[in-house]
Tab-separated table of C-alpha atoms and ligand atoms in Angstrom:
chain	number	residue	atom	x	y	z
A	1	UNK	CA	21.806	0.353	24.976
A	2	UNK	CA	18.677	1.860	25.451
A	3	UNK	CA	17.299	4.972	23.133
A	4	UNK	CA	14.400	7.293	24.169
A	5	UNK	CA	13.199	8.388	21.156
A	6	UNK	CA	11.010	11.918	20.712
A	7	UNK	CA	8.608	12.616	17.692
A	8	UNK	CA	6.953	15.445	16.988
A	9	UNK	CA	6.858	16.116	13.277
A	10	UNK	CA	3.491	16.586	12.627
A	11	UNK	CA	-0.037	15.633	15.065
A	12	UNK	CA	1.449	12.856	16.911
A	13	UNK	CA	3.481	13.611	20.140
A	14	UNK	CA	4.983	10.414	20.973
A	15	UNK	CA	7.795	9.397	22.864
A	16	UNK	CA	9.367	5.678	23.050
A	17	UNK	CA	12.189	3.389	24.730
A	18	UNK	CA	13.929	0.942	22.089
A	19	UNK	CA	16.758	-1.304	23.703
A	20	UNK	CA	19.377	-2.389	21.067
A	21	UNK	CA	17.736	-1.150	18.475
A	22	UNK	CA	15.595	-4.013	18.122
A	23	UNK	CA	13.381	-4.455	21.595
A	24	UNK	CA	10.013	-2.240	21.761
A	25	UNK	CA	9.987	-1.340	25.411
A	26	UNK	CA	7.177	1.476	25.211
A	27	UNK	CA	5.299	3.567	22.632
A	28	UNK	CA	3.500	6.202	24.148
A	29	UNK	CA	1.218	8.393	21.246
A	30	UNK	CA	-0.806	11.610	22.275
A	31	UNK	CA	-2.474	12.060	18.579
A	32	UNK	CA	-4.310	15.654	17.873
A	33	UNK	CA	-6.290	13.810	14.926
A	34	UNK	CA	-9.192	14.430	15.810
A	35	UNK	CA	-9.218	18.483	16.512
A	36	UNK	CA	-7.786	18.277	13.038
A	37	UNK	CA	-10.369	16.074	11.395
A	38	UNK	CA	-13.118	19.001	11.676
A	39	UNK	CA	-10.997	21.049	8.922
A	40	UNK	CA	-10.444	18.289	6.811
A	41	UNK	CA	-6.514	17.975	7.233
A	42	UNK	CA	-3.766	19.100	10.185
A	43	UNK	CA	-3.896	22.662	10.999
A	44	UNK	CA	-0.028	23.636	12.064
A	45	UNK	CA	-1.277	25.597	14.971
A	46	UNK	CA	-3.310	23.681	16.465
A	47	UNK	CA	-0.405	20.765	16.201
A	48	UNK	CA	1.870	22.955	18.156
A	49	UNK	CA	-0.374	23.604	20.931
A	50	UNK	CA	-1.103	20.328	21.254
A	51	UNK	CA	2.601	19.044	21.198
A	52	UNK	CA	3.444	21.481	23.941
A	53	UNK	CA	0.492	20.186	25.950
A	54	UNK	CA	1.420	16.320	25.451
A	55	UNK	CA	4.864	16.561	25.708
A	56	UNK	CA	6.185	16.080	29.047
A	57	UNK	CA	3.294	13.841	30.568
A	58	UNK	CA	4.283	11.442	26.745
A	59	UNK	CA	7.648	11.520	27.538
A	60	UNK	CA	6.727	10.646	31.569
A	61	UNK	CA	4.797	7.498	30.299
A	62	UNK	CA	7.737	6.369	28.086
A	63	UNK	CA	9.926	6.511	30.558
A	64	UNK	CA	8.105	5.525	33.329
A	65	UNK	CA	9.474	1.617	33.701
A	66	UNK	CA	12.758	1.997	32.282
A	67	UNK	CA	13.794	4.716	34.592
A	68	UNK	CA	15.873	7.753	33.646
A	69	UNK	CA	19.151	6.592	34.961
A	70	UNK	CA	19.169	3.379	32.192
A	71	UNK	CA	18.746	5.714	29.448
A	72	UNK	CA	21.858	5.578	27.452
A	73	UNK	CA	20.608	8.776	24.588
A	74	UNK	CA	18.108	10.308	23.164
A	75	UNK	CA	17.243	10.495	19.868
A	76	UNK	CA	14.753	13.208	18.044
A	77	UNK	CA	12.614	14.046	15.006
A	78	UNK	CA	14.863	17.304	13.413
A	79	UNK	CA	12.422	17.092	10.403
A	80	UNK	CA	11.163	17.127	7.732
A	81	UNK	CA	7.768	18.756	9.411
A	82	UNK	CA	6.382	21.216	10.593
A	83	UNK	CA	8.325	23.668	11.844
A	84	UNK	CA	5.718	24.692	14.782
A	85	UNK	CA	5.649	21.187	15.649
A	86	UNK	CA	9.060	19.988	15.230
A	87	UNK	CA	10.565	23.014	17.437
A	88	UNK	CA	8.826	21.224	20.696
A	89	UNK	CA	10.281	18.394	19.813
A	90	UNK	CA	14.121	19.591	19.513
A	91	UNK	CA	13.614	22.039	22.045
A	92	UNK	CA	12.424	19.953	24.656
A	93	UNK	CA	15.190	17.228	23.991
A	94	UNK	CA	17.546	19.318	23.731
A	95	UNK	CA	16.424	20.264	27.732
A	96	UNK	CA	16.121	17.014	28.688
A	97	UNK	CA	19.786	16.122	26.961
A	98	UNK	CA	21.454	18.566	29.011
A	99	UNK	CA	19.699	18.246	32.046
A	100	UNK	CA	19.811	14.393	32.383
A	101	UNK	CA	23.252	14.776	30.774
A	102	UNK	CA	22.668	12.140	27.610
A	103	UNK	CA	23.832	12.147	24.633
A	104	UNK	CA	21.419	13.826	22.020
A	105	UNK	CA	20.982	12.541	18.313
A	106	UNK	CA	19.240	13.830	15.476
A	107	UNK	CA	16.795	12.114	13.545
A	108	UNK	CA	15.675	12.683	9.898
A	109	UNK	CA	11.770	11.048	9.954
A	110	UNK	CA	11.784	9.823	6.271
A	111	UNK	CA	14.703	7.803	7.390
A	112	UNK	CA	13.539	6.415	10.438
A	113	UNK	CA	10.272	5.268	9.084
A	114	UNK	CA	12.472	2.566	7.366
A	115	UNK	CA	13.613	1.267	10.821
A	116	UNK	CA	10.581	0.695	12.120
A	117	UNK	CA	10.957	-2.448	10.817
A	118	UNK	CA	13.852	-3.243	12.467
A	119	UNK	CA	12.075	-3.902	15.830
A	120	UNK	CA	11.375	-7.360	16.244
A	121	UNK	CA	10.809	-8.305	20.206
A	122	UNK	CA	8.749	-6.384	22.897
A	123	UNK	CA	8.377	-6.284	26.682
A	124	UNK	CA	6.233	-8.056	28.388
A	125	UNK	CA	3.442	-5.172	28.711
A	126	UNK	CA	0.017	-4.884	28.581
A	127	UNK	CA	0.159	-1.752	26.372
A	128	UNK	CA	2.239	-3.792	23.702
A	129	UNK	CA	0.363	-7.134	23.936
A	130	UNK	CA	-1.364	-6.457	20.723
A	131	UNK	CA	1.712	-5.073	18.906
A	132	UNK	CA	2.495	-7.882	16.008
A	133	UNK	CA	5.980	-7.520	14.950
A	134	UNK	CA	8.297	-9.390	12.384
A	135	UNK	CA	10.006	-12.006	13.189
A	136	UNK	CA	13.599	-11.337	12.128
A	137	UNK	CA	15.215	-8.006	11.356
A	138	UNK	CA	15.786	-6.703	7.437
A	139	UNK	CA	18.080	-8.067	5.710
A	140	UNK	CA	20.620	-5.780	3.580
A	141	UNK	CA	20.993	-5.132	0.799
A	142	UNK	CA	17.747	-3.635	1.006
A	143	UNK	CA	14.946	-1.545	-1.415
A	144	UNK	CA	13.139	0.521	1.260
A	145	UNK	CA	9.599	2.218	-0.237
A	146	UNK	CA	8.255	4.728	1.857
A	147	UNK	CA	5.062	5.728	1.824
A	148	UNK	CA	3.298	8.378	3.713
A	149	UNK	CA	1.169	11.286	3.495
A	150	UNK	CA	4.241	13.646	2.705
A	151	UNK	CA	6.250	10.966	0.922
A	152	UNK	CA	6.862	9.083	-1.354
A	153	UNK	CA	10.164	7.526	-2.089
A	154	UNK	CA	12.466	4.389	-2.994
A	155	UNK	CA	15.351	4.295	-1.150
A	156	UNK	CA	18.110	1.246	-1.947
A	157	UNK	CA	20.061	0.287	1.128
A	158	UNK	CA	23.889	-1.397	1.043
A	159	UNK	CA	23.695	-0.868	4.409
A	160	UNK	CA	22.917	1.382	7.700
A	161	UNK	CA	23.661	4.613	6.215
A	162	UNK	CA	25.078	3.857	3.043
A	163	UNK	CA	22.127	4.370	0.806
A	164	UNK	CA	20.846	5.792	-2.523
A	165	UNK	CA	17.556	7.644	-2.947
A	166	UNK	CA	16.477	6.330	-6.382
A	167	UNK	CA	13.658	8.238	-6.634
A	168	UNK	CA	10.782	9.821	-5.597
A	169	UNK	CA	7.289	11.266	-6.357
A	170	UNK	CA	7.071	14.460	-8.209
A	171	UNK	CA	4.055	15.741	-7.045
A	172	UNK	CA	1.636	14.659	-4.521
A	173	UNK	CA	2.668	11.497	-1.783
A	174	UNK	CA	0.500	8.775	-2.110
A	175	UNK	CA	-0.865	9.321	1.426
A	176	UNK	CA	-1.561	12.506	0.580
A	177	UNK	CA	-3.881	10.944	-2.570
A	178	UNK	CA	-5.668	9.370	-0.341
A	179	UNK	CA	-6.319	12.248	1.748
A	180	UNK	CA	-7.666	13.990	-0.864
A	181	UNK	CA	-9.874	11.837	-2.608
A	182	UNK	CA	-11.537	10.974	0.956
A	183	UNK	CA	-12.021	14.376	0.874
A	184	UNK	CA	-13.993	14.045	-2.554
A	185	UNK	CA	-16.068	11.947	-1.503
A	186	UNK	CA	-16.962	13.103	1.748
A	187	UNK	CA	-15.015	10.976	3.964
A	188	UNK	CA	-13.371	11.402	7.513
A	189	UNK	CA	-9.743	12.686	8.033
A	190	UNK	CA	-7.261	10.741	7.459
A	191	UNK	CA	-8.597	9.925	4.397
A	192	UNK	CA	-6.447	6.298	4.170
A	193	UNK	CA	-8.163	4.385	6.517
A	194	UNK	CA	-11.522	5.805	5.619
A	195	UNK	CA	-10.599	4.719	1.842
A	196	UNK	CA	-9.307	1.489	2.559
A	197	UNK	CA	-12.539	0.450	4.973
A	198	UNK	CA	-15.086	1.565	1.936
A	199	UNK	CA	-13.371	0.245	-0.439
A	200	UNK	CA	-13.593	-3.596	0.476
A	201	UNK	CA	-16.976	-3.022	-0.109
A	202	UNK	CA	-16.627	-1.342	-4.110
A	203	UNK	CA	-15.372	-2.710	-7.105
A	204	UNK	CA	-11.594	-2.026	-8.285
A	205	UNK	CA	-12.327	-2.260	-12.189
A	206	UNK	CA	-15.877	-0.217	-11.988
A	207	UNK	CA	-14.033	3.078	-13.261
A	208	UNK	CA	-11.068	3.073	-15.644
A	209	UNK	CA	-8.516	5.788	-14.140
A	210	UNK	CA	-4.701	6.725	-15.823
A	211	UNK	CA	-1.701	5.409	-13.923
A	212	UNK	CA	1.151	7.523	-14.208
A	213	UNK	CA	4.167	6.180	-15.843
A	214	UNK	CA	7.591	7.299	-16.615
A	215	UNK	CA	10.739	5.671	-18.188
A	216	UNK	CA	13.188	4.544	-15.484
A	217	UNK	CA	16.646	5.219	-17.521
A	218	UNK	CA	19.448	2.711	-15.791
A	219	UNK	CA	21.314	5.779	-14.536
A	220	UNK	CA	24.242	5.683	-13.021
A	221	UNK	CA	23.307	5.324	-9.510
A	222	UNK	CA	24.502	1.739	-9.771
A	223	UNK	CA	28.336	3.348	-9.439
A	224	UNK	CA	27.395	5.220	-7.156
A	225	UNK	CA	25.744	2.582	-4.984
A	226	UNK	CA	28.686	0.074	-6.094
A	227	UNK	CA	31.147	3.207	-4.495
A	228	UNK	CA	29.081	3.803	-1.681
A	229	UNK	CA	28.993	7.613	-2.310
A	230	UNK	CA	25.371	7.569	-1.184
A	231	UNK	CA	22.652	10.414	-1.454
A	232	UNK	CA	22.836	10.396	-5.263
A	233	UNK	CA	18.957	11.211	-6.632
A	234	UNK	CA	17.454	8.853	-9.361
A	235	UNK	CA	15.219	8.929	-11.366
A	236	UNK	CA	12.409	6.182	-10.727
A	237	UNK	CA	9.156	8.558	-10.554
A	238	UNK	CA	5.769	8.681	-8.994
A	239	UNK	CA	3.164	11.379	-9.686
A	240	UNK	CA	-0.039	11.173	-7.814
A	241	UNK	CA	-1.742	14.618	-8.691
A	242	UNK	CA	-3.204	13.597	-12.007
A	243	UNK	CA	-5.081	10.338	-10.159
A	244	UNK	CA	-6.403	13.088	-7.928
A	245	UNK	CA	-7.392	14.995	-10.696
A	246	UNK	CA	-8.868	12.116	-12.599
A	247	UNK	CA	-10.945	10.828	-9.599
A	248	UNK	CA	-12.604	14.150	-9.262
A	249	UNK	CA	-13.655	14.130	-13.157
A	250	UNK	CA	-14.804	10.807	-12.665
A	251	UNK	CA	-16.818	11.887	-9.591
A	252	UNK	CA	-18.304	14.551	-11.403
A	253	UNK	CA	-19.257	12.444	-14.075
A	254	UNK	CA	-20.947	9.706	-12.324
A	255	UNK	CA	-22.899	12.709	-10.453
A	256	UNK	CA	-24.867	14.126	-14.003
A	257	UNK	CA	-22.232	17.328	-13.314
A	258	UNK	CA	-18.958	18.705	-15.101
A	259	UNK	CA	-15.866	20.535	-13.782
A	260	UNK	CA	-17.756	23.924	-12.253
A	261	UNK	CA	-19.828	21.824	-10.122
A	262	UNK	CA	-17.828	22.900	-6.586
A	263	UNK	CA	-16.209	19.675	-5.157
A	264	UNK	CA	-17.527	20.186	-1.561
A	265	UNK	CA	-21.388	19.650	-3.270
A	266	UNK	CA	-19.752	16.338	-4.848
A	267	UNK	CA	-19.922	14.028	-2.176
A	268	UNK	CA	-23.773	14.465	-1.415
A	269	UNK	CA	-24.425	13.548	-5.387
A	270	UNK	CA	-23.316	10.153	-5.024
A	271	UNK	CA	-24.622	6.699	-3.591
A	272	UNK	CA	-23.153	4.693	-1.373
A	273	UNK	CA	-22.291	2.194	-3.546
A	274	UNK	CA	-20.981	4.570	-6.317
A	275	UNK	CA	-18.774	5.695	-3.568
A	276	UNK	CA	-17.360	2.103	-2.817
A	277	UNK	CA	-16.639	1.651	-6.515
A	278	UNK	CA	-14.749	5.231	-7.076
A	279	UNK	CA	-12.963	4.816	-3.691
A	280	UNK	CA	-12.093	0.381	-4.415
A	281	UNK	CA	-10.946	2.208	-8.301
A	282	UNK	CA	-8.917	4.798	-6.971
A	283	UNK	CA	-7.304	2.719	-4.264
A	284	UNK	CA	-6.294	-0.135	-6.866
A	285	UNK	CA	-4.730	2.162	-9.165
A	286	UNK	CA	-2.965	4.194	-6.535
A	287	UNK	CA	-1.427	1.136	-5.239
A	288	UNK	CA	-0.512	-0.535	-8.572
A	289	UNK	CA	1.155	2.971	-9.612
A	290	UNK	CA	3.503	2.154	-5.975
A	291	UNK	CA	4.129	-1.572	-7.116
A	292	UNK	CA	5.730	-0.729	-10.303
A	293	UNK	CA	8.539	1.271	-10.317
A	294	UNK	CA	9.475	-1.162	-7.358
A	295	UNK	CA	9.462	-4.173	-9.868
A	296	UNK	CA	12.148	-2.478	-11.727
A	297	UNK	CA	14.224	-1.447	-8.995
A	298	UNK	CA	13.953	-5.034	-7.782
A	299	UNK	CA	15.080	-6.474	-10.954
A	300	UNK	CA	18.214	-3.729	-11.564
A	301	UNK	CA	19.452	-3.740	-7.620
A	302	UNK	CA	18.062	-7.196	-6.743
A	303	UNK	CA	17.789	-6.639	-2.765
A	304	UNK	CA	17.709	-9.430	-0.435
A	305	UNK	CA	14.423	-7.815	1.628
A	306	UNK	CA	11.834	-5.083	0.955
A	307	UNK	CA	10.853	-2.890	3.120
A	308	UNK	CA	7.814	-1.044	3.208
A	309	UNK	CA	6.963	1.666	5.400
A	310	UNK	CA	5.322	4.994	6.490
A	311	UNK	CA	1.847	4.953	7.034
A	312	UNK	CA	0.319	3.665	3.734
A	313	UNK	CA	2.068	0.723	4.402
A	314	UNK	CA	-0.734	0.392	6.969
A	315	UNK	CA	-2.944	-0.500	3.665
A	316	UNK	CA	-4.182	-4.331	3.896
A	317	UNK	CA	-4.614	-4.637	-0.246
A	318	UNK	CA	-1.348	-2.919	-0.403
A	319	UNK	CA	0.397	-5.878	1.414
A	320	UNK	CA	-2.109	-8.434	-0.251
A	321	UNK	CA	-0.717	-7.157	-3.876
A	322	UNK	CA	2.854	-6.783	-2.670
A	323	UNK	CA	2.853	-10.806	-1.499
A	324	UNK	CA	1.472	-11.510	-4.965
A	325	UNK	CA	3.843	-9.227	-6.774
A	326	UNK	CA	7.463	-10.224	-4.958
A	327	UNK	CA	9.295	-13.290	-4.356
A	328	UNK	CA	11.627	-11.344	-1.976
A	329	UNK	CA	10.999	-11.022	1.585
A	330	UNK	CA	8.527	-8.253	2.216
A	331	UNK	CA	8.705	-6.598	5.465
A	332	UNK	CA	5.979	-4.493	7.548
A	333	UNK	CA	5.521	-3.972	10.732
A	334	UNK	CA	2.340	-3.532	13.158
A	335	UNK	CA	-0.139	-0.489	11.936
A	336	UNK	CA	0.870	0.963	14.735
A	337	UNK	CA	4.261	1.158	14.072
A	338	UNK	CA	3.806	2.328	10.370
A	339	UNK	CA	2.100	5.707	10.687
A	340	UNK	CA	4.113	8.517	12.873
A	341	UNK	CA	5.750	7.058	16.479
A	342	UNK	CA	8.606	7.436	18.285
A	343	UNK	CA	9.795	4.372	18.205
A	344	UNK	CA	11.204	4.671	14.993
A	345	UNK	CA	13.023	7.439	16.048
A	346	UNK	CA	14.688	5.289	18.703
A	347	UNK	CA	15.678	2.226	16.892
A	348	UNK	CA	17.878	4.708	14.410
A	349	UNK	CA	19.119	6.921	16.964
A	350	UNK	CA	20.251	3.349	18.527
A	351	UNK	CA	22.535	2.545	15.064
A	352	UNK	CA	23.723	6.312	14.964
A	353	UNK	CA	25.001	5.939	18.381
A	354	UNK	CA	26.519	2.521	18.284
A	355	UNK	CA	27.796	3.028	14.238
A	356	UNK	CA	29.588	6.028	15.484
A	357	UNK	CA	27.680	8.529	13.661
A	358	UNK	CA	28.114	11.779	15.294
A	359	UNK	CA	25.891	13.124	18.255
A	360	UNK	CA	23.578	16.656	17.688
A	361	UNK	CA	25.220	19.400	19.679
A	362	UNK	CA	22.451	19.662	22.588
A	363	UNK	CA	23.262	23.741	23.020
A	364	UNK	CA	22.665	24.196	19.319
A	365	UNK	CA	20.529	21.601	17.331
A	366	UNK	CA	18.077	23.708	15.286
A	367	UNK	CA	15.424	21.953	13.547
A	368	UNK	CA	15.015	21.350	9.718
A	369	UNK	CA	11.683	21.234	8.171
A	370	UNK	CA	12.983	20.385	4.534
A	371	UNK	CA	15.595	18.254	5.478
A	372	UNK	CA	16.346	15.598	2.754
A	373	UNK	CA	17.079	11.751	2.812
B	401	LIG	O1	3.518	8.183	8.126
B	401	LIG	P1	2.309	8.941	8.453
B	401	LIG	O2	1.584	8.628	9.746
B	401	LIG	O3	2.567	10.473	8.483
B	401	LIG	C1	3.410	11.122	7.572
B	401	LIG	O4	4.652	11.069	7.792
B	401	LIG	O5	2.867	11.664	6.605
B	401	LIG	O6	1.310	8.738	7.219
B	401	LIG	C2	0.022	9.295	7.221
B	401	LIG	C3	-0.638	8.951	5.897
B	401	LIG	C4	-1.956	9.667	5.693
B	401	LIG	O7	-1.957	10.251	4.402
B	401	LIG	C5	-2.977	8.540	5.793
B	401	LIG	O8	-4.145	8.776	5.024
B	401	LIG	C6	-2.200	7.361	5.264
B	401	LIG	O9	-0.896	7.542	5.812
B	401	LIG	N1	-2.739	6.073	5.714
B	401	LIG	C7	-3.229	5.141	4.875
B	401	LIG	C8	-3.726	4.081	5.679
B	401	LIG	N2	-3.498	4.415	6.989
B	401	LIG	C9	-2.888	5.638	6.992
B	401	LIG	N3	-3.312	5.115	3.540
B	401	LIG	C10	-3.875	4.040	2.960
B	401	LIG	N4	-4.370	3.003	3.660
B	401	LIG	C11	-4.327	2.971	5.010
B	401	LIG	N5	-4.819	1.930	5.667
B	402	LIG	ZN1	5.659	9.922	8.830
């Protein structure tokens, strides 16, 4: 069976072809990065524009080998995003559904980010040559963290579709942390990346910062998860606001200033080595505030694999600490693959359609830019 899958939640337009659920056979991914990178963060506007420039020729590529008549469905992004952008998205799938008479399925992108790890062969293309991809598919049951730059969330897994959300962060997503403390200190858009690459260069322990923490109570999402009534929220917690907060002070500090000092004047007070230290600090304790709640969900549910995705799980000394931390299998995928595509899309529109989940209505699918694991 194969799935074209449609993304257009945010600044990526990207269309792919999954067969199986499990076989990359193109990723096609029009980003509008960098006409956002000049404000410092995605303007929706601009995103929309730029989907309904990239749409059709994205969705050409991806389907240019395949063909249109060995598409079996097509899967889409319904949210959560933004609403400008995601509206391209459904709309033009919902089009192409009727006019190449397909079934249509829709696609929360929280969700899917999980089963990007659930691709584990390619096709023989040059495009995908350098696309590194685990070796066997996730094993269930399953702790899923997923990481991005609008969440943050632990999801436990029985199975497809039979999961609990056990929690989430209460503030700010991690990605978005990162974002903003880039921002701090002057650094490009995405701010993740740009953190991660100055940061080999700083010193994790050269500034103390808080790490949230909050009591997991054993609640009783284990009946629920034992019952397979899934959807229950938990309470395992992540705040990454007062880091934010606590970075900037620090800044501050280091530069001879206090709080009035604006924090767009920050960034041109400090070295480039106090800039390595604040960014290696903040990156450490960001990632050690991820690692654990997941060590007590491990121990209470004790999954078979973790999964880690969304596009923080693109972080190197992330997946450096997570090997040291786990016994379990720990799965990523390719970079590529973590951070917004389409083929994620694909490979769970490919398990709603062959676990019988029901198809999207292609006459009436609206979008939903709060929808909700
Ligand atoms: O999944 P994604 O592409 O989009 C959302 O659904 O939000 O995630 C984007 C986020 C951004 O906040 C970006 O700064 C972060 O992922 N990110 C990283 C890295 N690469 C991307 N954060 C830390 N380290 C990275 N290497
Ligand atoms: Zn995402």
């Amino acid at each position: 069976m194969k799935i074209l899958g449609i993304e257009t939640s945010c600044d990526e337009t990207a269309a792919s072809v999954v067969e199986d659920g499990k076989i990359l056979l193109s990723n096609v991914i029009a980003s509008s990065v960098d006409l956002h990178a000049a404000y410092g963060g995605v303007v929706p506007e601009i995103a929309a524009r730029s989907h309904l420039e990239s749409i059709l020729p994205v969705i050409d590529e991806a389907v240019k080998e395949v063909g249109w008549d060995n598409i079996d469905a097509i899967a889409v992004i319904q949210g959560p995003g933004l609403s400008g952008s995601l509206i391209i998205g459904v709309m033009t799938a919902r089009t192409l559904a009727i006019a190449k008479q397909k079934p249509l399925y829709a696609i929360d992108h929280v969700h899917a980010h999980v089963y990007a790890a659930f691709l584990t062969e390619k096709a023989n293309s040059l495009t995908l040559k350098a696309y590194s991809l685990p070796k066997e598919q996730p094993r269930f049951p399953l702790l899923a963290l997923i990481i991005s730059g609008g969440h943050t969330q632990l999801v436990f897994f029985r199975d497809h579709f039979k999961y609990t959300v056990l929690g989430q962060t209460v503030d700010d997503a991690v990605g978005e942390a990162f974002d903003k403390v880039a921002k701090i200190l002057g650094l490009p858009y995405p701010g993740g990346p740009a953190i991660a690459k100055v940061a080999e260069r700083g010193n994790p322990k050269a500034i103390k910062l808080p790490k949230a923490k909050f009591d997991v109570r054993k609640f009783d999402v284990r009946s629920n998860v034992r019952g397979l009534t899934s959807h229950t929220k938990g309470d395992y917690r992540f705040s990454f606001s007062g880091l934010k907060t606590a970075v900037l002070r620090a800044s501050q500090a280091i530069a001879g200033k206090d709080f009035t000092l604006p924090s767009h004047e920050l960034a041109g007070l400090l070295s480039g080595s106090q800039k390595d230290d604040i960014a290696a600090s903040f990156q450490r304790t960001a990632l050690e505030t991820l690692i654990t709640p997941v060590k007590i969900a491990v121990e209470e549910f004790k999954p078979t694999d973790i999964v880690v995705a969304g596009g923080v799980a693109a972080n190197s000394e992330l997946r450096r600490l997570l090997s040291e931390s786990f016994e379990n299998r720990v799965i990523y995928t390719d970079m590529k693959l973590c951070t917004d595509n389409a083929a994620m899309i694909a490979v769970l529109g490919f398990y709603k359609a062959s676990l019988g989940q029901p198809a999207a209505d292609p006459y009436s699918l609206e979008i939903d830019p709060n929808l909700q694991m």
